[in-house]
Tab-separated table of C-alpha atoms in Angstrom:
chain	number	residue	atom	x	y	z
Q	1	UNK	CA	130.029	131.602	142.350
Q	2	UNK	CA	129.068	128.633	140.245
Q	3	UNK	CA	129.807	126.192	143.006
Q	4	UNK	CA	127.586	125.349	145.899
Q	5	UNK	CA	128.771	123.731	149.092
Q	6	UNK	CA	130.146	120.265	148.533
Q	7	UNK	CA	131.569	121.682	145.289
Q	8	UNK	CA	129.047	119.778	143.139
Q	9	UNK	CA	128.728	121.640	139.908
Q	10	UNK	CA	125.275	122.983	139.304
Q	11	UNK	CA	124.729	123.254	135.590
Q	12	UNK	CA	121.418	122.564	133.950
Q	13	UNK	CA	118.092	121.525	135.380
Q	14	UNK	CA	117.821	119.435	138.588
Q	15	UNK	CA	121.457	120.079	139.472
Q	16	UNK	CA	120.663	121.202	143.012
Q	17	UNK	CA	118.825	117.944	143.619
Q	18	UNK	CA	120.462	114.677	144.560
Q	19	UNK	CA	121.486	112.616	141.526
Q	20	UNK	CA	118.514	111.332	139.564
Q	21	UNK	CA	117.876	107.614	139.590
Q	22	UNK	CA	117.588	105.792	136.269
Q	23	UNK	CA	113.872	105.614	136.778
Q	24	UNK	CA	113.634	109.360	137.243
Q	25	UNK	CA	115.852	109.924	134.231
Q	26	UNK	CA	113.584	107.647	132.180
Q	27	UNK	CA	110.582	109.755	133.128
Q	28	UNK	CA	112.327	112.962	132.156
Q	29	UNK	CA	113.334	111.447	128.820
Q	30	UNK	CA	109.821	110.267	128.180
Q	31	UNK	CA	108.589	113.775	128.888
Q	32	UNK	CA	111.015	115.170	126.303
Q	33	UNK	CA	109.989	112.575	123.728
Q	34	UNK	CA	106.341	113.318	124.377
Q	35	UNK	CA	107.066	116.931	123.422
Q	36	UNK	CA	108.795	115.835	120.248
Q	37	UNK	CA	112.263	116.910	121.304
Q	38	UNK	CA	115.380	115.135	120.102
Q	39	UNK	CA	117.799	114.106	122.811
Q	40	UNK	CA	121.536	114.058	122.768
Q	41	UNK	CA	124.065	112.551	125.151
Q	42	UNK	CA	127.062	114.801	125.840
Q	43	UNK	CA	130.091	114.394	128.068
Q	44	UNK	CA	133.066	116.358	129.266
Q	45	UNK	CA	135.733	116.406	131.938
Q	46	UNK	CA	136.088	120.166	131.955
Q	47	UNK	CA	133.558	121.431	134.472
Q	48	UNK	CA	134.129	125.141	133.811
Q	49	UNK	CA	130.765	126.938	133.738
Q	50	UNK	CA	131.584	128.622	130.426
Q	51	UNK	CA	132.374	125.319	128.789
Q	52	UNK	CA	129.131	125.229	126.829
Q	53	UNK	CA	129.874	122.765	124.077
Q	54	UNK	CA	130.489	119.342	125.482
Q	55	UNK	CA	131.671	116.375	123.470
Q	56	UNK	CA	128.830	114.612	121.684
Q	57	UNK	CA	128.215	110.954	122.259
Q	58	UNK	CA	127.001	110.170	118.764
Q	59	UNK	CA	124.565	112.431	117.007
Q	60	UNK	CA	121.300	113.688	118.517
Q	61	UNK	CA	118.702	110.949	118.489
Q	62	UNK	CA	115.719	111.687	116.285
Q	63	UNK	CA	112.697	109.455	115.593
Q	64	UNK	CA	112.936	107.722	118.949
Q	65	UNK	CA	109.685	106.654	120.545
Q	66	UNK	CA	110.742	105.192	123.854
Q	67	UNK	CA	113.031	106.346	126.654
Q	68	UNK	CA	114.756	102.969	126.775
Q	69	UNK	CA	116.747	103.841	123.666
Q	70	UNK	CA	118.116	107.073	125.132
Q	71	UNK	CA	118.887	105.393	128.428
Q	72	UNK	CA	120.679	102.681	126.494
Q	73	UNK	CA	122.970	105.244	124.867
Q	74	UNK	CA	123.430	107.003	128.206
Q	75	UNK	CA	124.570	103.756	129.750
Q	76	UNK	CA	126.922	103.130	126.843
Q	77	UNK	CA	128.437	106.540	127.462
Q	78	UNK	CA	128.643	105.895	131.200
Q	79	UNK	CA	130.460	102.665	130.480
Q	80	UNK	CA	133.008	104.436	128.306
Q	81	UNK	CA	133.400	107.489	130.585
Q	82	UNK	CA	132.423	106.362	134.082
Q	83	UNK	CA	133.862	109.419	135.817
Q	84	UNK	CA	133.090	112.186	133.356
Q	85	UNK	CA	130.244	114.610	133.505
Q	86	UNK	CA	127.471	113.337	131.240
Q	87	UNK	CA	124.352	115.310	130.437
Q	88	UNK	CA	121.255	114.843	128.371
Q	89	UNK	CA	120.184	117.732	126.195
Q	90	UNK	CA	116.765	117.998	124.598
Q	91	UNK	CA	116.392	120.002	121.400
Q	92	UNK	CA	113.215	121.538	120.085
Q	93	UNK	CA	112.966	122.181	116.356
Q	94	UNK	CA	109.590	123.920	116.215
Q	95	UNK	CA	111.190	127.326	115.653
Q	96	UNK	CA	113.272	126.128	112.766
Q	97	UNK	CA	116.431	125.747	114.765
Q	98	UNK	CA	117.354	123.034	117.205
Q	99	UNK	CA	117.106	125.025	120.402
Q	100	UNK	CA	117.857	123.569	123.782
Q	101	UNK	CA	114.765	123.031	125.875
Q	102	UNK	CA	116.102	120.948	128.708
Q	103	UNK	CA	119.534	119.901	129.811
Q	104	UNK	CA	120.421	117.909	132.877
Q	105	UNK	CA	123.388	116.030	134.266
Q	106	UNK	CA	123.005	112.261	134.477
Q	107	UNK	CA	126.510	111.295	135.526
Q	108	UNK	CA	129.211	113.030	137.520
Q	109	UNK	CA	132.586	112.082	138.943
Q	110	UNK	CA	132.752	110.724	142.466
Q	111	UNK	CA	135.046	113.512	143.620
Q	112	UNK	CA	134.466	117.001	142.441
Q	113	UNK	CA	137.260	119.138	143.842
Q	114	UNK	CA	135.550	122.379	142.919
Q	115	UNK	CA	137.016	125.704	141.774
Q	116	UNK	CA	139.606	128.104	142.956
Q	117	UNK	CA	139.382	131.845	142.596
Q	118	UNK	CA	142.194	133.241	140.466
Q	119	UNK	CA	143.191	136.884	140.853
Q	120	UNK	CA	145.097	138.650	138.179
Q	121	UNK	CA	146.590	142.040	138.862
Q	122	UNK	CA	146.526	144.326	135.826
Q	123	UNK	CA	147.341	147.950	135.099
Q	124	UNK	CA	146.448	150.472	137.739
Q	125	UNK	CA	146.272	147.852	140.441
Q	126	UNK	CA	143.000	146.580	138.998
Q	127	UNK	CA	142.234	142.997	139.859
Q	128	UNK	CA	140.569	140.593	137.483
Q	129	UNK	CA	138.907	137.583	138.930
Q	130	UNK	CA	138.311	134.274	137.297
Q	131	UNK	CA	137.528	130.710	138.197
Q	132	UNK	CA	139.660	127.721	137.626
Q	133	UNK	CA	138.716	124.129	138.258
Q	134	UNK	CA	141.187	122.214	140.380
Q	135	UNK	CA	140.494	119.196	138.212
Q	136	UNK	CA	141.507	121.075	135.068
Q	137	UNK	CA	145.090	121.228	136.282
Q	138	UNK	CA	145.447	117.682	135.085
Q	139	UNK	CA	145.574	116.942	131.368
Q	140	UNK	CA	142.394	115.942	129.628
Q	141	UNK	CA	141.292	112.379	130.353
Q	142	UNK	CA	143.208	112.239	133.627
Q	143	UNK	CA	141.151	114.717	135.576
Q	144	UNK	CA	138.802	112.400	137.380
Q	145	UNK	CA	139.672	108.904	138.509
U	1	UNK	CA	99.153	98.768	130.858
U	2	UNK	CA	97.379	102.070	130.608
U	3	UNK	CA	96.628	104.391	133.460
U	4	UNK	CA	92.909	103.939	132.949
U	5	UNK	CA	92.936	100.173	133.192
U	6	UNK	CA	94.880	100.291	136.417
U	7	UNK	CA	92.424	102.638	137.990
U	8	UNK	CA	89.376	100.744	136.848
U	9	UNK	CA	90.296	97.584	138.672
U	10	UNK	CA	91.976	99.451	141.448
U	11	UNK	CA	95.242	97.580	141.339
U	12	UNK	CA	98.710	99.005	141.785
U	13	UNK	CA	100.866	99.938	138.863
U	14	UNK	CA	103.153	97.435	137.244
U	15	UNK	CA	106.214	98.149	139.282
U	16	UNK	CA	104.498	98.689	142.622
U	17	UNK	CA	105.429	96.117	145.235
U	18	UNK	CA	102.377	94.052	146.139
U	19	UNK	CA	102.231	92.576	149.581
U	20	UNK	CA	101.986	88.797	149.699
U	21	UNK	CA	98.369	87.634	149.589
U	22	UNK	CA	97.000	84.394	151.087
U	23	UNK	CA	96.803	81.415	148.750
U	24	UNK	CA	93.031	81.488	148.501
U	25	UNK	CA	92.847	85.111	147.338
U	26	UNK	CA	90.174	85.209	144.658
U	27	UNK	CA	91.442	86.184	141.232
U	28	UNK	CA	89.188	87.860	138.725
U	29	UNK	CA	90.607	86.789	135.422
U	30	UNK	CA	87.450	87.848	133.630
U	31	UNK	CA	87.674	91.426	134.847
U	32	UNK	CA	91.350	91.675	133.986
U	33	UNK	CA	90.599	90.363	130.529
U	34	UNK	CA	87.800	92.842	130.026
U	35	UNK	CA	89.883	95.728	131.229
U	36	UNK	CA	92.826	94.957	129.002
U	37	UNK	CA	90.502	95.359	125.999
U	38	UNK	CA	92.361	92.561	124.325
U	39	UNK	CA	89.140	90.937	123.230
U	40	UNK	CA	88.507	93.926	121.022
U	41	UNK	CA	91.814	93.434	119.228
U	42	UNK	CA	91.315	89.698	118.940
U	43	UNK	CA	87.839	90.238	117.510
U	44	UNK	CA	89.256	92.677	115.010
U	45	UNK	CA	91.835	90.084	114.117
U	46	UNK	CA	89.085	87.506	113.560
U	47	UNK	CA	87.022	89.912	111.538
U	48	UNK	CA	89.716	91.297	109.310
U	49	UNK	CA	91.945	88.306	108.842
U	50	UNK	CA	90.466	85.297	107.136
U	51	UNK	CA	91.711	81.835	108.098
U	52	UNK	CA	95.145	81.646	109.786
U	53	UNK	CA	93.836	79.359	112.512
U	54	UNK	CA	97.196	78.326	114.041
U	55	UNK	CA	98.390	81.931	114.123
U	56	UNK	CA	95.277	83.179	115.859
U	57	UNK	CA	95.466	80.361	118.385
U	58	UNK	CA	99.042	81.263	119.245
U	59	UNK	CA	98.222	84.943	119.617
U	60	UNK	CA	95.395	83.993	121.971
U	61	UNK	CA	97.818	81.878	123.998
U	62	UNK	CA	100.327	84.683	124.246
U	63	UNK	CA	97.602	87.087	125.307
U	64	UNK	CA	96.481	84.640	127.989
U	65	UNK	CA	100.022	84.174	129.285
U	66	UNK	CA	100.638	87.893	129.549
U	67	UNK	CA	97.368	88.420	131.325
U	68	UNK	CA	98.033	85.653	133.843
U	69	UNK	CA	101.505	87.073	134.367
U	70	UNK	CA	100.010	90.422	135.132
U	71	UNK	CA	97.668	88.944	137.712
U	72	UNK	CA	100.522	87.005	139.276
U	73	UNK	CA	102.493	90.186	139.592
U	74	UNK	CA	99.601	91.872	141.322
U	75	UNK	CA	99.538	89.092	143.898
U	76	UNK	CA	103.240	89.379	144.507
U	77	UNK	CA	104.201	86.154	142.766
U	78	UNK	CA	107.456	86.183	140.868
U	79	UNK	CA	107.102	86.582	137.157
U	80	UNK	CA	109.844	86.180	134.673
U	81	UNK	CA	109.396	88.468	131.700
U	82	UNK	CA	108.597	85.999	128.946
U	83	UNK	CA	110.629	86.109	125.753
U	84	UNK	CA	108.321	87.191	122.992
U	85	UNK	CA	110.649	87.330	120.019
U	86	UNK	CA	108.940	85.589	117.142
U	87	UNK	CA	109.551	84.257	113.734
U	88	UNK	CA	106.830	84.304	111.096
U	89	UNK	CA	107.310	81.877	108.269
U	90	UNK	CA	105.033	81.322	105.336
U	91	UNK	CA	104.580	81.716	101.631
U	92	UNK	CA	104.200	85.116	100.014
U	93	UNK	CA	100.951	86.909	100.763
U	94	UNK	CA	99.929	84.873	103.786
U	95	UNK	CA	99.602	87.907	106.036
U	96	UNK	CA	102.892	88.012	107.915
U	97	UNK	CA	103.275	91.783	107.900
U	98	UNK	CA	99.618	92.375	108.669
U	99	UNK	CA	99.798	90.112	111.697
U	100	UNK	CA	103.034	91.749	112.869
U	101	UNK	CA	101.257	95.101	112.883
U	102	UNK	CA	98.443	93.640	114.946
U	103	UNK	CA	100.961	92.013	117.224
U	104	UNK	CA	102.391	95.404	118.149
U	105	UNK	CA	98.916	96.572	119.075
U	106	UNK	CA	98.100	93.464	121.113
U	107	UNK	CA	101.359	93.557	123.034
U	108	UNK	CA	100.802	97.221	123.708
U	109	UNK	CA	97.340	96.577	125.137
U	110	UNK	CA	98.753	93.871	127.339
U	111	UNK	CA	101.384	96.251	128.614
U	112	UNK	CA	104.266	94.212	127.274
U	113	UNK	CA	105.604	96.941	125.007
U	114	UNK	CA	105.330	100.515	126.125
U	115	UNK	CA	104.637	102.447	122.917
U	116	UNK	CA	103.242	99.830	120.573
U	117	UNK	CA	104.687	101.044	117.295
U	118	UNK	CA	106.033	98.822	114.550
U	119	UNK	CA	109.345	99.457	112.822
U	120	UNK	CA	109.570	97.380	109.651
U	121	UNK	CA	113.042	96.942	108.197
U	122	UNK	CA	114.933	94.788	105.722
U	123	UNK	CA	118.608	94.003	105.288
U	124	UNK	CA	119.265	97.404	103.718
U	125	UNK	CA	118.263	99.207	106.895
U	126	UNK	CA	120.493	97.121	109.139
U	127	UNK	CA	123.647	96.322	107.233
U	128	UNK	CA	126.144	98.987	106.246
U	129	UNK	CA	128.277	99.284	103.159
U	130	UNK	CA	131.725	99.502	104.642
U	131	UNK	CA	133.602	98.509	107.747
U	132	UNK	CA	132.305	100.206	110.862
U	133	UNK	CA	129.106	101.302	109.209
U	134	UNK	CA	126.954	98.363	110.236
U	135	UNK	CA	127.001	98.642	114.013
U	136	UNK	CA	125.748	102.243	114.223
U	137	UNK	CA	123.167	101.533	111.566
U	138	UNK	CA	121.797	98.477	113.328
U	139	UNK	CA	121.823	100.221	116.673
U	140	UNK	CA	119.990	103.178	115.193
U	141	UNK	CA	117.200	100.914	114.023
U	142	UNK	CA	117.095	99.043	117.317
U	143	UNK	CA	116.803	102.299	119.207
U	144	UNK	CA	113.984	103.458	117.002
U	145	UNK	CA	112.151	100.206	117.653
U	146	UNK	CA	112.548	100.292	121.419
U	147	UNK	CA	109.236	100.388	123.201
U	148	UNK	CA	107.662	98.675	120.222
U	149	UNK	CA	108.097	95.875	117.747
U	150	UNK	CA	110.946	95.474	115.268
U	151	UNK	CA	109.827	93.599	112.177
U	152	UNK	CA	112.646	92.263	110.022
U	153	UNK	CA	111.287	91.168	106.680
U	154	UNK	CA	113.186	88.487	104.784
U	155	UNK	CA	115.540	88.139	107.694
U	156	UNK	CA	117.592	85.399	106.039
U	157	UNK	CA	119.261	87.936	103.762
U	158	UNK	CA	121.078	89.186	106.839
U	159	UNK	CA	123.281	86.161	106.661
U	160	UNK	CA	125.162	85.496	103.469
U	161	UNK	CA	127.209	82.346	103.905
U	162	UNK	CA	128.763	82.653	100.451
U	163	UNK	CA	130.606	85.799	101.489
U	164	UNK	CA	132.442	85.382	104.751
U	165	UNK	CA	133.305	89.071	104.951
U	166	UNK	CA	129.686	90.087	104.649
U	167	UNK	CA	128.703	92.644	107.278
U	168	UNK	CA	125.402	90.887	107.901
U	169	UNK	CA	126.989	88.730	110.566
U	170	UNK	CA	127.923	91.795	112.566
U	171	UNK	CA	124.354	92.994	112.410
U	172	UNK	CA	123.123	89.607	113.626
U	173	UNK	CA	125.492	89.715	116.586
U	174	UNK	CA	124.251	93.132	117.706
U	175	UNK	CA	120.712	91.980	117.201
U	176	UNK	CA	121.275	88.923	119.362
U	177	UNK	CA	122.858	90.973	122.094
U	178	UNK	CA	120.007	93.466	122.249
U	179	UNK	CA	117.375	90.735	121.953
U	180	UNK	CA	118.856	89.165	125.051
U	181	UNK	CA	119.745	92.196	127.171
U	182	UNK	CA	116.875	94.515	126.303
U	183	UNK	CA	114.106	91.937	126.344
U	184	UNK	CA	111.828	94.353	128.176
U	185	UNK	CA	112.379	97.088	125.644
U	186	UNK	CA	111.533	95.561	122.323
U	187	UNK	CA	110.103	92.532	120.589
U	188	UNK	CA	111.829	91.335	117.445
U	189	UNK	CA	109.814	89.566	114.774
U	190	UNK	CA	111.674	87.876	111.944
U	191	UNK	CA	109.726	87.002	108.846
U	192	UNK	CA	110.386	85.151	105.650
U	193	UNK	CA	109.739	82.126	103.522
U	194	UNK	CA	109.824	78.856	105.380
U	195	UNK	CA	112.678	76.992	103.709
U	196	UNK	CA	115.022	79.979	103.661
U	197	UNK	CA	114.210	80.809	107.265
U	198	UNK	CA	114.957	77.234	108.307
U	199	UNK	CA	118.335	77.446	106.652
U	200	UNK	CA	118.963	80.791	108.319
U	201	UNK	CA	118.227	79.373	111.766
U	202	UNK	CA	120.343	76.333	111.052
U	203	UNK	CA	123.378	78.518	110.495
U	204	UNK	CA	122.515	80.847	113.388
U	205	UNK	CA	121.589	78.576	116.298
U	206	UNK	CA	121.870	81.506	118.716
U	207	UNK	CA	119.083	83.240	116.859
U	208	UNK	CA	116.869	80.182	116.910
U	209	UNK	CA	117.162	79.679	120.659
U	210	UNK	CA	116.351	83.305	121.391
U	211	UNK	CA	113.109	83.130	119.538
U	212	UNK	CA	110.353	81.592	121.594
U	213	UNK	CA	107.566	81.557	119.079
U	214	UNK	CA	107.843	80.074	115.640
U	215	UNK	CA	104.622	80.744	113.805
U	216	UNK	CA	103.965	79.114	110.492
U	217	UNK	CA	101.465	80.854	108.253
U	218	UNK	CA	99.542	78.291	106.214
U	219	UNK	CA	98.465	78.873	102.632
U	220	UNK	CA	94.873	79.926	102.180
U	221	UNK	CA	92.191	77.579	100.879
U	222	UNK	CA	90.061	78.666	97.918
U	223	UNK	CA	87.077	79.640	100.112
U	224	UNK	CA	89.327	81.675	102.375
U	225	UNK	CA	90.722	83.543	99.389
U	226	UNK	CA	87.179	84.314	98.289
U	227	UNK	CA	86.529	85.681	101.770
U	228	UNK	CA	89.621	87.834	101.500
U	229	UNK	CA	88.497	89.099	98.105
U	230	UNK	CA	85.120	90.184	99.481
U	231	UNK	CA	86.808	91.920	102.399
U	232	UNK	CA	89.155	93.774	100.074
U	233	UNK	CA	86.321	94.841	97.787
U	234	UNK	CA	84.284	95.963	100.742
U	235	UNK	CA	87.117	98.190	101.859
U	236	UNK	CA	87.235	100.035	98.536
U	237	UNK	CA	83.444	99.975	98.148
U	238	UNK	CA	83.134	97.702	95.153
U	239	UNK	CA	81.108	94.527	94.874
U	240	UNK	CA	80.734	91.524	92.617
U	241	UNK	CA	77.598	90.838	90.682
U	242	UNK	CA	76.418	87.250	91.388
U	243	UNK	CA	77.838	86.020	88.082
U	244	UNK	CA	81.077	87.855	88.689
U	245	UNK	CA	81.386	86.155	92.034
U	246	UNK	CA	81.068	82.754	90.421
U	247	UNK	CA	83.604	83.775	87.809
U	248	UNK	CA	86.026	84.947	90.469
U	249	UNK	CA	85.715	81.672	92.340
U	250	UNK	CA	86.620	79.944	89.129
U	251	UNK	CA	89.488	82.399	88.687
U	252	UNK	CA	90.868	81.597	92.141
U	253	UNK	CA	90.814	77.879	91.499
U	254	UNK	CA	92.681	78.324	88.223
U	255	UNK	CA	95.117	80.852	89.584
U	256	UNK	CA	96.044	78.660	92.536
U	257	UNK	CA	97.270	75.944	90.238
U	258	UNK	CA	99.578	78.304	88.423
U	259	UNK	CA	103.078	79.046	89.651
U	260	UNK	CA	104.040	82.313	91.375
U	261	UNK	CA	100.801	82.245	93.259
U	262	UNK	CA	101.131	84.690	96.146
U	263	UNK	CA	97.958	84.032	98.120
U	264	UNK	CA	96.241	87.222	99.249
U	265	UNK	CA	98.639	89.373	97.244
U	266	UNK	CA	97.640	87.656	93.998
U	267	UNK	CA	94.017	88.214	94.917
U	268	UNK	CA	94.644	91.894	95.485
U	269	UNK	CA	96.411	92.198	92.162
U	270	UNK	CA	93.606	90.360	90.401
U	271	UNK	CA	91.059	92.714	91.919
U	272	UNK	CA	93.116	95.735	90.926
U	273	UNK	CA	93.160	94.515	87.362
U	274	UNK	CA	89.451	93.786	87.454
U	275	UNK	CA	88.857	97.386	88.505
U	276	UNK	CA	91.010	98.497	85.626
U	277	UNK	CA	88.925	96.513	83.170
U	278	UNK	CA	85.729	97.744	84.757
U	279	UNK	CA	86.817	101.340	84.232
U	280	UNK	CA	87.657	100.542	80.651
U	281	UNK	CA	84.317	98.821	80.127
U	282	UNK	CA	82.451	101.820	81.475
U	283	UNK	CA	84.265	104.074	79.040
U	284	UNK	CA	83.650	101.739	76.115
U	285	UNK	CA	79.938	101.705	76.838
U	286	UNK	CA	79.779	105.435	76.329
U	287	UNK	CA	75.998	105.686	76.343
U	288	UNK	CA	76.206	108.185	79.127
U	289	UNK	CA	73.701	106.453	81.382
U	290	UNK	CA	75.820	105.438	84.307
U	291	UNK	CA	74.565	105.098	87.839
U	292	UNK	CA	76.343	104.867	91.137
U	293	UNK	CA	75.581	101.160	90.982
U	294	UNK	CA	77.568	100.815	87.764
U	295	UNK	CA	80.569	102.398	89.370
U	296	UNK	CA	80.489	99.883	92.200
U	297	UNK	CA	79.671	96.690	90.383
U	298	UNK	CA	82.237	94.311	88.951
U	299	UNK	CA	80.786	92.211	86.134
U	300	UNK	CA	81.924	88.760	85.020
U	301	UNK	CA	83.473	90.308	81.887
U	302	UNK	CA	85.944	92.176	84.074
U	303	UNK	CA	87.214	88.904	85.461
U	304	UNK	CA	86.895	86.477	82.597
U	305	UNK	CA	89.087	88.733	80.455
U	306	UNK	CA	92.040	87.649	82.610
U	307	UNK	CA	94.653	85.618	80.819
U	308	UNK	CA	94.289	82.999	83.546
U	309	UNK	CA	91.084	82.011	81.772
U	310	UNK	CA	92.505	82.230	78.304
U	311	UNK	CA	94.804	79.329	78.714
U	312	UNK	CA	96.106	79.004	82.260
U	313	UNK	CA	99.609	78.511	80.950
U	314	UNK	CA	102.189	78.490	83.731
U	315	UNK	CA	103.828	81.844	84.191
U	316	UNK	CA	107.357	81.041	83.229
U	317	UNK	CA	106.338	79.940	79.751
U	318	UNK	CA	104.932	83.294	78.958
U	319	UNK	CA	107.055	86.238	77.915
U	320	UNK	CA	104.979	88.728	79.907
U	321	UNK	CA	105.169	86.770	83.137
U	322	UNK	CA	106.567	89.747	84.980
U	323	UNK	CA	103.285	91.505	84.452
U	324	UNK	CA	101.451	88.562	85.998
């Protein structure tokens, strides 16, 4: 199961911890910058664990020296999508591709209803299982209020 | 504020809550000053920048204020983050960019900016070409400068009153907003020629009021320019022969009276040309007996050959004025 009790989704680093404060987020960002990683702000309102590609809030931020800039963009994104999932993703380019080094959630909706187990009966009385988010029953943009 | 300096004087980090101390708590300003290593930067400033008295005084004042603020914070007194946005005005070649670079270093040592880098931009880097292009572009630059100093050269070009649909205004508005809201994150330094800057501030009163320090860079006197010349030569390991030095002093006096005089920049150009002539002279000699000394020494011939000596005709009357 991808849900833990309390139905908080647990994707990325730190997701079993209580929400990070801005100060803690700043320190994580500074750590990424120190390693020369580019950070990107991403958001979504589809919490499905296989939803890998979230919407991008602008392009990844290169050439940034200080965490304040990333936090600034994060706050802009929070302002626009206060009850979406927002995560920061750090990319490392040393191997010639921008590979994800660190990804953590910095904003989540107040109420996360969690997932239901969906059973599908197929040939030969086989059962296929899948997960479906309760929130995803609503159309996009209306899932979390 | 670096980790090391905190530990040396055994005081809590910047954001630690200090418990209220009695009014007669001794304060060691000297130690704090030593530990911040600001003196080193100020000395470097004195050593490497000739003249500029008012500018140096103001930098000293700012350093003192930041230091006192830091001590106040340690004793649990309220401190309001001072606004440190600045405007540098002065004629060409008076050292505005050089000082801005130093400023980033000084503010970094004092713990006012976290990273201490300088991002130098002009209108091109801030203003976009079509609708909706400016805001992301300006924000991009602002983000890059966060934690350091943003230096906007010839800032008055941002505002073009003759074209009311110019995107520069949009850039100014974003700039103002960030200068106000993210005061802790970056210091903005605007630079430009005095008269144009004054006009710029006149039409953007919001900008003027958000800038606490207006520094005016004075023109250099002839002796100061000579000092600059020696410093520049020292850096590239050349030197004047005694006669050449006298000739160069004469050159400075003549050059200063001519138009398009750009202070230290003109001096640098003159020295570059002198080196050119020296190289040429060495080739023309062609007796094959050169020493290391010859390669380093600038002779009076290298300087007197300048057209400034030939007639000292004002630039604009000469067809090759662009060459200077």
